[in-house]
Amino acid sequence: MLTTTVALLCLFAFFAGLIDAAVGGGGLIQIPALFNLLPNTASAALLGTNKVASACGTLFAARSYVGRVSVPWLLVLPAAVAAFAMAFLGAAAVSYVPQQVARPVVLVLIVLIAIYTFIKKDFGQMQAARVIGRRERLLAVAIGGAIGFYDGLFGPGAGSFLIFLFIRFFGFDFILASACSKLVNLSTNIAALAFFIPAGKVLYAVAAPMALCNVLGALTGAWVAMRHGAGFVRVLFLLLLAILIVKLSYDVFLH
């Protein structure tokens, strides 16, 4: 029975890695799978196990993108450092900001992002020329810090928020925005692991095979995104936002 459960979790981990590498949102697949298939396990252990698997997939997705796109490190590194630091604060603030408060706000933001992306047909389709100055670096720190805090506090759609903000404020196309979001997400994952691993909140017998499958999915997702281009990733992005809207609407109004 346990072998079957792990096999199913590995299948979900593969598809989570695939989707996450292209447009973010892998947690929408992997976390519910863990909670449904291991219902008697402590929540913290399930979240720690999820982070091990997703961190491994994110690392390989980021590595795959870095080898194929020109990453603006002057923007990404400050954003990643800020995201790392603020993820700790977000995790610390969980007990002070109930998820019942966070969900409606996030739902409204995702609906607005979906409408904006759908209406602006050229959004993220072409990469604009960019000059990286002090203002842009400070903006990158603000974006990384805000999303890092959100990821530690609540989490769903953090990668998608990053992609949208990188396109909106820096003129990236979807491919470059996905690459940069993976690098920033990697820092928030490491921040989370810095808590979960010392606290002993990881099921390594489950996390190890899931991590391998998440990596395989991430490599596949990055390859698909690079092969089919920004237009294809835009469609995936809109589909993911639609799923997020349905899930959060259910959580807010029906759950």
PDB file of C-alpha atoms in Angstrom:
ATOM      1  CA  MET A   1       0.000   0.000   0.000  1.00  0.00           C
ATOM      2  CA  LEU A   2       2.827   2.382   0.952  1.00  0.00           C
ATOM      3  CA  THR A   3       4.624   1.574  -2.304  1.00  0.00           C
ATOM      4  CA  THR A   4       1.494   2.438  -4.280  1.00  0.00           C
ATOM      5  CA  THR A   5       1.117   5.694  -2.361  1.00  0.00           C
ATOM      6  CA  VAL A   6       4.710   6.715  -3.043  1.00  0.00           C
ATOM      7  CA  ALA A   7       4.316   5.815  -6.709  1.00  0.00           C
ATOM      8  CA  LEU A   8       1.237   8.040  -6.977  1.00  0.00           C
ATOM      9  CA  LEU A   9       3.039  10.870  -5.190  1.00  0.00           C
ATOM     10  CA  CYS A  10       5.915  10.532  -7.634  1.00  0.00           C
ATOM     11  CA  LEU A  11       3.488  10.832 -10.540  1.00  0.00           C
ATOM     12  CA  PHE A  12       2.024  14.013  -9.065  1.00  0.00           C
ATOM     13  CA  ALA A  13       5.546  15.303  -8.364  1.00  0.00           C
ATOM     14  CA  PHE A  14       6.501  14.849 -12.023  1.00  0.00           C
ATOM     15  CA  PHE A  15       3.555  16.902 -13.279  1.00  0.00           C
ATOM     16  CA  ALA A  16       4.072  19.475 -10.524  1.00  0.00           C
ATOM     17  CA  GLY A  17       7.674  19.932 -11.643  1.00  0.00           C
ATOM     18  CA  LEU A  18       6.634  20.170 -15.283  1.00  0.00           C
ATOM     19  CA  ILE A  19       4.024  22.881 -14.700  1.00  0.00           C
ATOM     20  CA  ASP A  20       6.127  24.746 -12.157  1.00  0.00           C
ATOM     21  CA  ALA A  21       9.120  24.976 -14.480  1.00  0.00           C
ATOM     22  CA  ALA A  22       7.045  26.666 -17.175  1.00  0.00           C
ATOM     23  CA  VAL A  23       4.633  28.948 -15.319  1.00  0.00           C
ATOM     24  CA  GLY A  24       4.841  28.246 -11.581  1.00  0.00           C
ATOM     25  CA  GLY A  25       2.071  26.749  -9.469  1.00  0.00           C
ATOM     26  CA  GLY A  26       3.476  23.274  -8.936  1.00  0.00           C
ATOM     27  CA  GLY A  27       2.357  23.427  -5.324  1.00  0.00           C
ATOM     28  CA  LEU A  28      -1.251  23.332  -6.520  1.00  0.00           C
ATOM     29  CA  ILE A  29      -0.594  19.765  -7.624  1.00  0.00           C
ATOM     30  CA  GLN A  30       1.961  18.465  -5.148  1.00  0.00           C
ATOM     31  CA  ILE A  31       0.638  19.768  -1.821  1.00  0.00           C
ATOM     32  CA  PRO A  32      -2.972  18.487  -2.212  1.00  0.00           C
ATOM     33  CA  ALA A  33      -1.559  15.128  -3.344  1.00  0.00           C
ATOM     34  CA  LEU A  34       0.536  14.841  -0.171  1.00  0.00           C
ATOM     35  CA  PHE A  35      -2.331  15.829   2.120  1.00  0.00           C
ATOM     36  CA  ASN A  36      -4.813  13.486   0.423  1.00  0.00           C
ATOM     37  CA  LEU A  37      -2.546  10.444   0.108  1.00  0.00           C
ATOM     38  CA  LEU A  38      -0.911  10.789   3.544  1.00  0.00           C
ATOM     39  CA  PRO A  39      -3.881  12.033   5.632  1.00  0.00           C
ATOM     40  CA  ASN A  40      -2.524  10.835   8.986  1.00  0.00           C
ATOM     41  CA  THR A  41       0.821  12.631   8.679  1.00  0.00           C
ATOM     42  CA  ALA A  42       1.513  15.919  10.457  1.00  0.00           C
ATOM     43  CA  SER A  43       1.027  18.974   8.240  1.00  0.00           C
ATOM     44  CA  ALA A  44       4.519  20.342   8.946  1.00  0.00           C
ATOM     45  CA  ALA A  45       6.113  17.078   7.791  1.00  0.00           C
ATOM     46  CA  LEU A  46       4.073  17.127   4.585  1.00  0.00           C
ATOM     47  CA  LEU A  47       5.022  20.742   3.880  1.00  0.00           C
ATOM     48  CA  GLY A  48       8.685  19.985   4.549  1.00  0.00           C
ATOM     49  CA  THR A  49       8.552  16.973   2.237  1.00  0.00           C
ATOM     50  CA  ASN A  50       6.926  19.114  -0.444  1.00  0.00           C
ATOM     51  CA  LYS A  51       9.670  21.744  -0.126  1.00  0.00           C
ATOM     52  CA  VAL A  52      12.457  19.185  -0.549  1.00  0.00           C
ATOM     53  CA  ALA A  53      10.897  17.874  -3.758  1.00  0.00           C
ATOM     54  CA  SER A  54      10.015  21.297  -5.176  1.00  0.00           C
ATOM     55  CA  ALA A  55      13.399  22.797  -4.259  1.00  0.00           C
ATOM     56  CA  CYS A  56      15.191  20.059  -6.197  1.00  0.00           C
ATOM     57  CA  GLY A  57      12.949  20.574  -9.217  1.00  0.00           C
ATOM     58  CA  THR A  58      13.351  24.342  -9.044  1.00  0.00           C
ATOM     59  CA  LEU A  59      17.140  24.012  -8.878  1.00  0.00           C
ATOM     60  CA  PHE A  60      17.291  21.919 -12.049  1.00  0.00           C
ATOM     61  CA  ALA A  61      14.714  24.059 -13.857  1.00  0.00           C
ATOM     62  CA  ALA A  62      16.737  27.169 -13.017  1.00  0.00           C
ATOM     63  CA  ARG A  63      19.936  25.478 -14.196  1.00  0.00           C
ATOM     64  CA  SER A  64      18.260  24.474 -17.448  1.00  0.00           C
ATOM     65  CA  TYR A  65      17.046  28.026 -18.124  1.00  0.00           C
ATOM     66  CA  VAL A  66      20.362  29.645 -17.188  1.00  0.00           C
ATOM     67  CA  GLY A  67      22.100  27.643 -19.877  1.00  0.00           C
ATOM     68  CA  ARG A  68      19.689  28.895 -22.560  1.00  0.00           C
ATOM     69  CA  VAL A  69      18.733  32.499 -21.721  1.00  0.00           C
ATOM     70  CA  SER A  70      20.701  35.593 -20.783  1.00  0.00           C
ATOM     71  CA  VAL A  71      19.818  36.154 -17.129  1.00  0.00           C
ATOM     72  CA  PRO A  72      20.002  39.786 -15.895  1.00  0.00           C
ATOM     73  CA  TRP A  73      21.880  38.933 -12.705  1.00  0.00           C
ATOM     74  CA  LEU A  74      21.953  42.567 -11.536  1.00  0.00           C
ATOM     75  CA  LEU A  75      18.175  42.277 -11.136  1.00  0.00           C
ATOM     76  CA  VAL A  76      17.797  38.654 -10.144  1.00  0.00           C
ATOM     77  CA  LEU A  77      20.403  38.438  -7.379  1.00  0.00           C
ATOM     78  CA  PRO A  78      19.027  41.362  -5.310  1.00  0.00           C
ATOM     79  CA  ALA A  79      15.508  39.973  -5.768  1.00  0.00           C
ATOM     80  CA  ALA A  80      16.640  36.501  -4.662  1.00  0.00           C
ATOM     81  CA  VAL A  81      18.436  37.809  -1.561  1.00  0.00           C
ATOM     82  CA  ALA A  82      15.417  39.901  -0.551  1.00  0.00           C
ATOM     83  CA  ALA A  83      13.084  36.933  -1.173  1.00  0.00           C
ATOM     84  CA  PHE A  84      15.258  34.687   1.007  1.00  0.00           C
ATOM     85  CA  ALA A  85      15.213  37.129   3.930  1.00  0.00           C
ATOM     86  CA  MET A  86      11.514  37.980   3.687  1.00  0.00           C
ATOM     87  CA  ALA A  87      10.439  34.336   3.382  1.00  0.00           C
ATOM     88  CA  PHE A  88      11.554  33.880   6.997  1.00  0.00           C
ATOM     89  CA  LEU A  89       9.477  36.861   8.098  1.00  0.00           C
ATOM     90  CA  GLY A  90       6.481  35.588   6.154  1.00  0.00           C
ATOM     91  CA  ALA A  91       6.725  32.205   7.849  1.00  0.00           C
ATOM     92  CA  ALA A  92       6.990  33.917  11.235  1.00  0.00           C
ATOM     93  CA  ALA A  93       3.883  35.995  10.475  1.00  0.00           C
ATOM     94  CA  VAL A  94       1.687  33.000   9.611  1.00  0.00           C
ATOM     95  CA  SER A  95       0.126  32.879  13.071  1.00  0.00           C
ATOM     96  CA  TYR A  96      -0.706  36.601  12.961  1.00  0.00           C
ATOM     97  CA  VAL A  97      -2.359  36.731   9.521  1.00  0.00           C
ATOM     98  CA  PRO A  98      -5.107  34.081   9.207  1.00  0.00           C
ATOM     99  CA  GLN A  99      -5.399  32.444   5.791  1.00  0.00           C
ATOM    100  CA  GLN A 100      -9.096  33.382   5.831  1.00  0.00           C
ATOM    101  CA  VAL A 101      -7.922  36.985   5.479  1.00  0.00           C
ATOM    102  CA  ALA A 102      -5.240  36.298   2.885  1.00  0.00           C
ATOM    103  CA  ARG A 103      -7.321  34.171   0.490  1.00  0.00           C
ATOM    104  CA  PRO A 104      -9.832  36.850  -0.662  1.00  0.00           C
ATOM    105  CA  VAL A 105      -7.047  39.391  -1.254  1.00  0.00           C
ATOM    106  CA  VAL A 106      -5.001  36.921  -3.286  1.00  0.00           C
ATOM    107  CA  LEU A 107      -8.103  35.869  -5.235  1.00  0.00           C
ATOM    108  CA  VAL A 108      -8.788  39.479  -6.290  1.00  0.00           C
ATOM    109  CA  LEU A 109      -5.145  39.990  -7.317  1.00  0.00           C
ATOM    110  CA  ILE A 110      -5.079  36.823  -9.428  1.00  0.00           C
ATOM    111  CA  VAL A 111      -8.345  37.733 -11.160  1.00  0.00           C
ATOM    112  CA  LEU A 112      -6.907  41.167 -12.035  1.00  0.00           C
ATOM    113  CA  ILE A 113      -3.676  39.599 -13.323  1.00  0.00           C
ATOM    114  CA  ALA A 114      -5.641  37.128 -15.457  1.00  0.00           C
ATOM    115  CA  ILE A 115      -7.792  39.909 -16.964  1.00  0.00           C
ATOM    116  CA  TYR A 116      -4.763  42.094 -17.665  1.00  0.00           C
ATOM    117  CA  THR A 117      -2.807  39.247 -19.287  1.00  0.00           C
ATOM    118  CA  PHE A 118      -5.791  38.156 -21.382  1.00  0.00           C
ATOM    119  CA  ILE A 119      -6.622  41.656 -22.631  1.00  0.00           C
ATOM    120  CA  LYS A 120      -3.024  42.613 -23.475  1.00  0.00           C
ATOM    121  CA  LYS A 121      -2.354  40.113 -26.230  1.00  0.00           C
ATOM    122  CA  ASP A 122       1.273  41.215 -26.582  1.00  0.00           C
ATOM    123  CA  PHE A 123       1.979  40.909 -22.842  1.00  0.00           C
ATOM    124  CA  GLY A 124       5.150  38.873 -22.395  1.00  0.00           C
ATOM    125  CA  GLN A 125       5.408  38.032 -26.089  1.00  0.00           C
ATOM    126  CA  MET A 126       8.515  40.078 -26.814  1.00  0.00           C
ATOM    127  CA  GLN A 127      11.474  41.072 -24.696  1.00  0.00           C
ATOM    128  CA  ALA A 128      11.914  44.840 -24.475  1.00  0.00           C
ATOM    129  CA  ALA A 129      15.317  46.476 -24.321  1.00  0.00           C
ATOM    130  CA  ARG A 130      16.129  47.199 -20.692  1.00  0.00           C
ATOM    131  CA  VAL A 131      18.616  49.385 -18.849  1.00  0.00           C
ATOM    132  CA  ILE A 132      19.468  48.164 -15.362  1.00  0.00           C
ATOM    133  CA  GLY A 133      20.055  51.091 -13.049  1.00  0.00           C
ATOM    134  CA  ARG A 134      19.625  51.831  -9.359  1.00  0.00           C
ATOM    135  CA  ARG A 135      15.862  52.234  -9.712  1.00  0.00           C
ATOM    136  CA  GLU A 136      15.491  48.844 -11.397  1.00  0.00           C
ATOM    137  CA  ARG A 137      17.625  47.125  -8.752  1.00  0.00           C
ATOM    138  CA  LEU A 138      15.584  48.664  -5.944  1.00  0.00           C
ATOM    139  CA  LEU A 139      12.397  47.577  -7.685  1.00  0.00           C
ATOM    140  CA  ALA A 140      13.795  44.047  -7.976  1.00  0.00           C
ATOM    141  CA  VAL A 141      14.491  44.040  -4.226  1.00  0.00           C
ATOM    142  CA  ALA A 142      10.920  45.215  -3.542  1.00  0.00           C
ATOM    143  CA  ILE A 143       9.437  42.526  -5.799  1.00  0.00           C
ATOM    144  CA  GLY A 144      11.632  39.771  -4.400  1.00  0.00           C
ATOM    145  CA  GLY A 145      10.942  40.825  -0.820  1.00  0.00           C
ATOM    146  CA  ALA A 146       7.183  41.078  -1.321  1.00  0.00           C
ATOM    147  CA  ILE A 147       6.870  37.706  -3.049  1.00  0.00           C
ATOM    148  CA  GLY A 148       9.277  36.081  -0.588  1.00  0.00           C
ATOM    149  CA  PHE A 149       7.134  37.297   2.307  1.00  0.00           C
ATOM    150  CA  TYR A 150       3.986  36.108   0.546  1.00  0.00           C
ATOM    151  CA  ASP A 151       5.543  32.704  -0.172  1.00  0.00           C
ATOM    152  CA  GLY A 152       6.442  32.262   3.487  1.00  0.00           C
ATOM    153  CA  LEU A 153       3.051  33.511   4.649  1.00  0.00           C
ATOM    154  CA  PHE A 154       0.627  31.881   2.209  1.00  0.00           C
ATOM    155  CA  GLY A 155       2.275  30.616  -0.956  1.00  0.00           C
ATOM    156  CA  PRO A 156      -0.162  29.658  -3.758  1.00  0.00           C
ATOM    157  CA  GLY A 157       0.748  31.330  -7.041  1.00  0.00           C
ATOM    158  CA  ALA A 158       4.012  32.903  -5.807  1.00  0.00           C
ATOM    159  CA  GLY A 159       5.850  31.867  -8.974  1.00  0.00           C
ATOM    160  CA  SER A 160       3.043  33.202 -11.153  1.00  0.00           C
ATOM    161  CA  PHE A 161       3.124  36.548  -9.334  1.00  0.00           C
ATOM    162  CA  LEU A 162       6.865  36.746  -9.979  1.00  0.00           C
ATOM    163  CA  ILE A 163       6.441  36.011 -13.685  1.00  0.00           C
ATOM    164  CA  PHE A 164       3.768  38.679 -14.027  1.00  0.00           C
ATOM    165  CA  LEU A 165       5.792  41.309 -12.161  1.00  0.00           C
ATOM    166  CA  PHE A 166       8.993  40.605 -14.094  1.00  0.00           C
ATOM    167  CA  ILE A 167       7.114  41.058 -17.366  1.00  0.00           C
ATOM    168  CA  ARG A 168       5.147  44.093 -16.232  1.00  0.00           C
ATOM    169  CA  PHE A 169       8.017  46.090 -14.735  1.00  0.00           C
ATOM    170  CA  PHE A 170      11.101  44.913 -16.626  1.00  0.00           C
ATOM    171  CA  GLY A 171       9.761  44.123 -20.093  1.00  0.00           C
ATOM    172  CA  PHE A 172      10.748  40.444 -20.014  1.00  0.00           C
ATOM    173  CA  ASP A 173       9.072  37.889 -22.232  1.00  0.00           C
ATOM    174  CA  PHE A 174       7.469  34.830 -20.637  1.00  0.00           C
ATOM    175  CA  ILE A 175      10.549  32.652 -21.131  1.00  0.00           C
ATOM    176  CA  LEU A 176      12.964  35.040 -19.426  1.00  0.00           C
ATOM    177  CA  ALA A 177      10.419  35.831 -16.694  1.00  0.00           C
ATOM    178  CA  SER A 178       9.987  32.101 -16.009  1.00  0.00           C
ATOM    179  CA  ALA A 179      13.762  31.670 -15.792  1.00  0.00           C
ATOM    180  CA  CYS A 180      14.150  34.570 -13.357  1.00  0.00           C
ATOM    181  CA  SER A 181      11.195  33.442 -11.259  1.00  0.00           C
ATOM    182  CA  LYS A 182      12.821  30.024 -10.809  1.00  0.00           C
ATOM    183  CA  LEU A 183      15.995  31.615  -9.465  1.00  0.00           C
ATOM    184  CA  VAL A 184      14.050  33.731  -6.976  1.00  0.00           C
ATOM    185  CA  ASN A 185      11.822  30.780  -6.025  1.00  0.00           C
ATOM    186  CA  LEU A 186      14.938  28.743  -5.368  1.00  0.00           C
ATOM    187  CA  SER A 187      15.983  31.199  -2.667  1.00  0.00           C
ATOM    188  CA  THR A 188      12.580  31.018  -0.934  1.00  0.00           C
ATOM    189  CA  ASN A 189      12.688  27.224  -1.081  1.00  0.00           C
ATOM    190  CA  ILE A 190      16.133  27.216   0.537  1.00  0.00           C
ATOM    191  CA  ALA A 191      14.834  29.557   3.238  1.00  0.00           C
ATOM    192  CA  ALA A 192      11.971  27.153   3.942  1.00  0.00           C
ATOM    193  CA  LEU A 193      14.314  24.151   4.037  1.00  0.00           C
ATOM    194  CA  ALA A 194      16.518  25.986   6.543  1.00  0.00           C
ATOM    195  CA  PHE A 195      13.537  25.672   8.883  1.00  0.00           C
ATOM    196  CA  PHE A 196      12.064  22.296   7.944  1.00  0.00           C
ATOM    197  CA  ILE A 197      15.263  20.200   7.830  1.00  0.00           C
ATOM    198  CA  PRO A 198      16.748  21.146  11.254  1.00  0.00           C
ATOM    199  CA  ALA A 199      13.265  20.775  12.760  1.00  0.00           C
ATOM    200  CA  GLY A 200      13.063  17.203  11.434  1.00  0.00           C
ATOM    201  CA  LYS A 201       9.943  17.972   9.386  1.00  0.00           C
ATOM    202  CA  VAL A 202      10.845  15.947   6.275  1.00  0.00           C
ATOM    203  CA  LEU A 203       9.787  12.393   5.323  1.00  0.00           C
ATOM    204  CA  TYR A 204      12.947  11.468   3.441  1.00  0.00           C
ATOM    205  CA  ALA A 205      11.663   8.077   2.268  1.00  0.00           C
ATOM    206  CA  VAL A 206       8.915   9.948   0.419  1.00  0.00           C
ATOM    207  CA  ALA A 207      10.807  13.162  -0.354  1.00  0.00           C
ATOM    208  CA  ALA A 208      13.723  11.463  -2.147  1.00  0.00           C
ATOM    209  CA  PRO A 209      11.727   9.679  -4.906  1.00  0.00           C
ATOM    210  CA  MET A 210       9.394  12.679  -5.220  1.00  0.00           C
ATOM    211  CA  ALA A 211      12.414  14.966  -5.642  1.00  0.00           C
ATOM    212  CA  LEU A 212      13.754  12.786  -8.448  1.00  0.00           C
ATOM    213  CA  CYS A 213      10.399  12.849 -10.263  1.00  0.00           C
ATOM    214  CA  ASN A 214      10.002  16.585  -9.676  1.00  0.00           C
ATOM    215  CA  VAL A 215      13.430  17.129 -11.247  1.00  0.00           C
ATOM    216  CA  LEU A 216      12.476  15.038 -14.285  1.00  0.00           C
ATOM    217  CA  GLY A 217       9.250  17.013 -14.618  1.00  0.00           C
ATOM    218  CA  ALA A 218      11.085  20.331 -14.212  1.00  0.00           C
ATOM    219  CA  LEU A 219      13.589  19.470 -16.934  1.00  0.00           C
ATOM    220  CA  THR A 220      10.720  18.448 -19.202  1.00  0.00           C
ATOM    221  CA  GLY A 221       8.783  21.629 -18.440  1.00  0.00           C
ATOM    222  CA  ALA A 222      11.770  23.896 -19.095  1.00  0.00           C
ATOM    223  CA  TRP A 223      12.449  22.067 -22.381  1.00  0.00           C
ATOM    224  CA  VAL A 224       8.811  22.381 -23.482  1.00  0.00           C
ATOM    225  CA  ALA A 225       8.739  26.096 -22.611  1.00  0.00           C
ATOM    226  CA  MET A 226      11.970  26.816 -24.493  1.00  0.00           C
ATOM    227  CA  ARG A 227      10.897  24.739 -27.491  1.00  0.00           C
ATOM    228  CA  HIS A 228       7.403  26.208 -27.911  1.00  0.00           C
ATOM    229  CA  GLY A 229       8.176  29.809 -26.962  1.00  0.00           C
ATOM    230  CA  ALA A 230       6.522  32.689 -25.142  1.00  0.00           C
ATOM    231  CA  GLY A 231       3.110  32.318 -26.831  1.00  0.00           C
ATOM    232  CA  PHE A 232       2.715  28.758 -25.593  1.00  0.00           C
ATOM    233  CA  VAL A 233       3.846  29.707 -22.080  1.00  0.00           C
ATOM    234  CA  ARG A 234       1.333  32.583 -22.062  1.00  0.00           C
ATOM    235  CA  VAL A 235      -1.498  30.102 -22.680  1.00  0.00           C
ATOM    236  CA  LEU A 236      -0.225  27.840 -19.889  1.00  0.00           C
ATOM    237  CA  PHE A 237       0.037  30.882 -17.616  1.00  0.00           C
ATOM    238  CA  LEU A 238      -3.598  31.842 -18.244  1.00  0.00           C
ATOM    239  CA  LEU A 239      -4.720  28.244 -17.658  1.00  0.00           C
ATOM    240  CA  LEU A 240      -2.846  28.139 -14.371  1.00  0.00           C
ATOM    241  CA  LEU A 241      -4.413  31.427 -13.276  1.00  0.00           C
ATOM    242  CA  ALA A 242      -7.841  30.001 -14.104  1.00  0.00           C
ATOM    243  CA  ILE A 243      -7.122  26.962 -11.906  1.00  0.00           C
ATOM    244  CA  LEU A 244      -5.894  29.237  -9.114  1.00  0.00           C
ATOM    245  CA  ILE A 245      -9.069  31.313  -9.356  1.00  0.00           C
ATOM    246  CA  VAL A 246     -11.277  28.207  -9.142  1.00  0.00           C
ATOM    247  CA  LYS A 247      -9.341  26.804  -6.189  1.00  0.00           C
ATOM    248  CA  LEU A 248      -9.253  30.039  -4.212  1.00  0.00           C
ATOM    249  CA  SER A 249     -12.929  30.725  -4.984  1.00  0.00           C
ATOM    250  CA  TYR A 250     -13.783  27.313  -3.575  1.00  0.00           C
ATOM    251  CA  ASP A 251     -11.663  27.987  -0.479  1.00  0.00           C
ATOM    252  CA  VAL A 252     -13.227  31.420   0.078  1.00  0.00           C
ATOM    253  CA  PHE A 253     -16.890  30.779  -0.721  1.00  0.00           C
ATOM    254  CA  LEU A 254     -17.561  27.049  -0.330  1.00  0.00           C
ATOM    255  CA  HIS A 255     -14.983  25.522   1.987  1.00  0.00           C
TER     256      HIS A 255
END
